[in-house]
Amino acid sequence: MVKKQKRKFISIIAGVSIIATMSSYCSCKIAKNGYISTTYRIDKETIVDDFELDAFENGIISGESFLYTKYAPFSSRINDLSIKTIIQDDMVPQGLTIMGDYILTTSYDYSGLNNSVVYVMSKNGEYINSYVLDMDSHVGGIAYDEKNELIWIPSHLGRINAYRASDFLDFSKKEVKAIYSNIDVGNGLLNYKNPLKNSIAFLTIYNDELFVGSFSVVTPGLVKRYSISTGDEKKLSLTYKGMFNIPNKVQGMTFYRKNDSEYIVFSRSFGRNTSSILQIFSYNEDIDNYDSSLQSVTYTAPSMMEQVSLDDNFLYVIFESAAKTYRGCDDEFDSICILNMDDVVDPLLKKRY
C-alpha cells in the first residue's frame, strides 16, 4: 500500500507540558526534515512525540480516530485492535495474562453483589468460557506461572490466591477454587484509601519469580519480589528476595527482554478523565528506585489503562473504560491493545532524548 504523505511542519515549536506527575517540565519539539520527531525533556523522562503513522495509514486502527488524534505516538505502535474486552453485566475489567494460546482477563462486580470472574478467550478474541472465582476481591492483576502451572490472583488484605492453571482450560466448569489460599505477602503494600490496611494492586511473573505491587496516588508505590517453591498441593513457599520503589499511579507491570537488555514496563492511570501513561525503564535487580532520576520513555495513552502483559514481542493492554459503569469517560475504549514492543522500546535503544 502506498503510504500517505505525512503531515509536515515548518517550524520549531516550544512549549510547556504537564503529565500525571507532581512536577512540570519544559520540552522542545524539534522539526527534522519537516516532521516533528522527538520531545526532549530536561529531567530525562522522555515523552515520545514522533508521528509514525504506518499503523494508522494501513488501516490497523481505522475507526479509532480519537486514538490517533489524541495519542499518535502510542497508536502508531499498535499491532492489533481487533480483540474486544469481554464485558458482562456490571463487571469491570482489571487484569490480563497470556497462557499459551489463550487470553485470560479478570473482572470484579461493580455492584458488589457477585464474586469476581476470569474470562478465557482465544488469541483471535473468540470468547470461550467464564469462571466465577471463590472471592469477590478487586482482582487487580492475574499472572500465569508456567513453571509451576499456576494462575496467581490478588485476594483481600494483602493476600494472594494461586489456582491450578489447567482448571481454566476445563471448559465444562463454571467455578474455580484456589489450591493455595490467602498467602500473605502484603506487609508494606499499603492500601491507598486506607493506609492501615495492606493491598496488592497488581502482580506479575518474571524469571520464574513473583512480583506483587501496591498502588499510590501521590507517593511512590512499592514492589516486592519472591521466589516460588511448590511441593504437593498442600505445600507452597514464597521466599522474599527484595523490594523496589516505583512511580505513583501504577496499575500494572511487566518485563521485556531484548537480546541482553531487560526492561520494566509500567501502566499508570488514575481517574476516568485523565490520560494514562505507559512508561518503560531499563531494568536491573540492583535498582531500588524507579523515578525521574533514571532515563525512561513515556507514552500518553487513553484513560483507565489497567494491566499490561507480554507475549513474545507483543504487549497486551487492557482498559477498564470498557465497563458499562464507565461509559461517558473521556476515552471509552473497549478493545485490548496489542503493541509491538520493539517499537515501544526503540526510543530507549536509540537514546533519542
PDB file of C-alpha atoms in Angstrom, residues 153-257:
ATOM      1  CA  ILE A 153      -4.649 -13.528  41.504  1.00  0.00           C
ATOM      2  CA  PRO A 154      -4.766 -10.958  44.363  1.00  0.00           C
ATOM      3  CA  SER A 155      -7.228 -11.668  47.147  1.00  0.00           C
ATOM      4  CA  HIS A 156      -8.089  -9.366  50.084  1.00  0.00           C
ATOM      5  CA  LEU A 157      -5.906  -7.549  52.623  1.00  0.00           C
ATOM      6  CA  GLY A 158      -2.500  -8.104  51.061  1.00  0.00           C
ATOM      7  CA  ARG A 159      -3.097 -11.764  50.274  1.00  0.00           C
ATOM      8  CA  ILE A 160      -2.976 -13.730  47.049  1.00  0.00           C
ATOM      9  CA  ASN A 161      -4.549 -16.954  45.784  1.00  0.00           C
ATOM     10  CA  ALA A 162      -2.988 -19.496  43.442  1.00  0.00           C
ATOM     11  CA  TYR A 163      -5.158 -21.607  41.157  1.00  0.00           C
ATOM     12  CA  ARG A 164      -4.384 -24.685  39.117  1.00  0.00           C
ATOM     13  CA  ALA A 165      -3.845 -23.358  35.585  1.00  0.00           C
ATOM     14  CA  SER A 166      -5.479 -26.390  33.979  1.00  0.00           C
ATOM     15  CA  ASP A 167      -8.765 -25.570  35.741  1.00  0.00           C
ATOM     16  CA  PHE A 168      -9.129 -22.574  33.412  1.00  0.00           C
ATOM     17  CA  LEU A 169      -8.912 -24.891  30.411  1.00  0.00           C
ATOM     18  CA  ASP A 170     -11.633 -27.217  31.672  1.00  0.00           C
ATOM     19  CA  PHE A 171     -14.472 -25.649  29.737  1.00  0.00           C
ATOM     20  CA  SER A 172     -17.085 -27.800  31.458  1.00  0.00           C
ATOM     21  CA  LYS A 173     -16.515 -25.825  34.673  1.00  0.00           C
ATOM     22  CA  LYS A 174     -18.125 -22.541  35.657  1.00  0.00           C
ATOM     23  CA  GLU A 175     -16.397 -22.078  39.013  1.00  0.00           C
ATOM     24  CA  VAL A 176     -12.813 -22.472  40.225  1.00  0.00           C
ATOM     25  CA  LYS A 177     -11.320 -22.678  43.684  1.00  0.00           C
ATOM     26  CA  ALA A 178      -7.791 -21.814  44.771  1.00  0.00           C
ATOM     27  CA  ILE A 179      -5.417 -24.644  45.676  1.00  0.00           C
ATOM     28  CA  TYR A 180      -3.300 -22.187  47.691  1.00  0.00           C
ATOM     29  CA  SER A 181      -5.398 -19.577  49.510  1.00  0.00           C
ATOM     30  CA  ASN A 182      -4.781 -16.309  51.335  1.00  0.00           C
ATOM     31  CA  ILE A 183      -0.990 -16.252  51.082  1.00  0.00           C
ATOM     32  CA  ASP A 184       0.010 -13.124  52.992  1.00  0.00           C
ATOM     33  CA  VAL A 185       2.682 -11.091  51.179  1.00  0.00           C
ATOM     34  CA  GLY A 186       1.167  -7.659  51.770  1.00  0.00           C
ATOM     35  CA  ASN A 187       3.388  -6.286  54.526  1.00  0.00           C
ATOM     36  CA  GLY A 188       4.305  -2.751  53.423  1.00  0.00           C
ATOM     37  CA  LEU A 189       1.952  -2.754  50.417  1.00  0.00           C
ATOM     38  CA  LEU A 190      -0.383  -0.096  51.749  1.00  0.00           C
ATOM     39  CA  ASN A 191      -3.919   0.427  50.546  1.00  0.00           C
ATOM     40  CA  TYR A 192      -4.102   3.909  49.017  1.00  0.00           C
ATOM     41  CA  LYS A 193      -7.548   4.544  50.531  1.00  0.00           C
ATOM     42  CA  ASN A 194      -6.730   3.169  53.968  1.00  0.00           C
ATOM     43  CA  PRO A 195      -3.048   3.125  54.998  1.00  0.00           C
ATOM     44  CA  LEU A 196      -3.943   0.924  57.974  1.00  0.00           C
ATOM     45  CA  LYS A 197      -4.641  -1.913  55.529  1.00  0.00           C
ATOM     46  CA  ASN A 198      -2.478  -3.735  53.015  1.00  0.00           C
ATOM     47  CA  SER A 199      -3.499  -4.269  49.409  1.00  0.00           C
ATOM     48  CA  ILE A 200      -1.974  -5.927  46.341  1.00  0.00           C
ATOM     49  CA  ALA A 201      -2.935  -3.788  43.359  1.00  0.00           C
ATOM     50  CA  PHE A 202      -1.157  -5.842  40.675  1.00  0.00           C
ATOM     51  CA  LEU A 203       1.202  -8.765  40.180  1.00  0.00           C
ATOM     52  CA  THR A 204       3.284 -10.468  37.501  1.00  0.00           C
ATOM     53  CA  ILE A 205       5.666 -13.373  36.939  1.00  0.00           C
ATOM     54  CA  TYR A 206       9.157 -12.856  35.522  1.00  0.00           C
ATOM     55  CA  ASN A 207      12.151 -15.207  35.510  1.00  0.00           C
ATOM     56  CA  ASP A 208      10.017 -17.679  37.475  1.00  0.00           C
ATOM     57  CA  GLU A 209       9.638 -15.153  40.291  1.00  0.00           C
ATOM     58  CA  LEU A 210       6.514 -13.467  41.631  1.00  0.00           C
ATOM     59  CA  PHE A 211       6.297  -9.669  41.783  1.00  0.00           C
ATOM     60  CA  VAL A 212       3.499  -8.029  43.791  1.00  0.00           C
ATOM     61  CA  GLY A 213       2.930  -4.290  43.970  1.00  0.00           C
ATOM     62  CA  SER A 214       0.944  -1.514  45.615  1.00  0.00           C
ATOM     63  CA  PHE A 215      -0.873   1.450  44.079  1.00  0.00           C
ATOM     64  CA  SER A 216      -0.356   5.002  45.356  1.00  0.00           C
ATOM     65  CA  VAL A 217      -1.847   8.219  44.023  1.00  0.00           C
ATOM     66  CA  VAL A 218       0.810  10.705  45.172  1.00  0.00           C
ATOM     67  CA  THR A 219       3.752   8.927  46.789  1.00  0.00           C
ATOM     68  CA  PRO A 220       5.795   6.163  45.113  1.00  0.00           C
ATOM     69  CA  GLY A 221       4.396   2.652  45.072  1.00  0.00           C
ATOM     70  CA  LEU A 222       6.272  -0.449  46.188  1.00  0.00           C
ATOM     71  CA  VAL A 223       7.018  -3.810  44.538  1.00  0.00           C
ATOM     72  CA  LYS A 224       8.126  -6.936  46.404  1.00  0.00           C
ATOM     73  CA  ARG A 225       9.837  -9.902  44.715  1.00  0.00           C
ATOM     74  CA  TYR A 226       9.540 -13.576  45.728  1.00  0.00           C
ATOM     75  CA  SER A 227      10.956 -16.876  44.549  1.00  0.00           C
ATOM     76  CA  ILE A 228       8.389 -19.697  44.375  1.00  0.00           C
ATOM     77  CA  SER A 229       8.731 -23.232  45.656  1.00  0.00           C
ATOM     78  CA  THR A 230       5.997 -25.864  45.415  1.00  0.00           C
ATOM     79  CA  GLY A 231       5.728 -29.397  46.738  1.00  0.00           C
ATOM     80  CA  ASP A 232       2.440 -31.221  46.721  1.00  0.00           C
ATOM     81  CA  GLU A 233      -0.814 -29.295  46.527  1.00  0.00           C
ATOM     82  CA  LYS A 234      -0.748 -28.641  50.266  1.00  0.00           C
ATOM     83  CA  LYS A 235       2.674 -27.004  50.331  1.00  0.00           C
ATOM     84  CA  LEU A 236       3.855 -23.789  48.751  1.00  0.00           C
ATOM     85  CA  SER A 237       6.510 -21.382  49.937  1.00  0.00           C
ATOM     86  CA  LEU A 238       7.419 -17.902  48.800  1.00  0.00           C
ATOM     87  CA  THR A 239      10.872 -16.607  49.674  1.00  0.00           C
ATOM     88  CA  TYR A 240      11.290 -12.850  49.884  1.00  0.00           C
ATOM     89  CA  LYS A 241      14.074 -11.619  47.542  1.00  0.00           C
ATOM     90  CA  GLY A 242      13.836  -7.833  47.775  1.00  0.00           C
ATOM     91  CA  MET A 243      11.789  -4.736  47.020  1.00  0.00           C
ATOM     92  CA  PHE A 244      11.975  -1.538  44.981  1.00  0.00           C
ATOM     93  CA  ASN A 245      10.056   1.724  44.656  1.00  0.00           C
ATOM     94  CA  ILE A 246       8.035   2.507  41.552  1.00  0.00           C
ATOM     95  CA  PRO A 247       6.249   5.608  40.199  1.00  0.00           C
ATOM     96  CA  ASN A 248       2.866   6.625  41.549  1.00  0.00           C
ATOM     97  CA  LYS A 249      -0.391   5.545  39.894  1.00  0.00           C
ATOM     98  CA  VAL A 250       0.926   2.201  38.653  1.00  0.00           C
ATOM     99  CA  GLN A 251      -1.910  -0.182  37.727  1.00  0.00           C
ATOM    100  CA  GLY A 252       0.129  -2.901  36.051  1.00  0.00           C
ATOM    101  CA  MET A 253       3.692  -4.020  35.446  1.00  0.00           C
ATOM    102  CA  THR A 254       5.553  -6.437  33.193  1.00  0.00           C
ATOM    103  CA  PHE A 255       9.048  -7.106  31.877  1.00  0.00           C
ATOM    104  CA  TYR A 256      10.610  -7.326  28.438  1.00  0.00           C
ATOM    105  CA  ARG A 257      13.909  -8.827  27.361  1.00  0.00           C
TER     106      ARG A 257
END
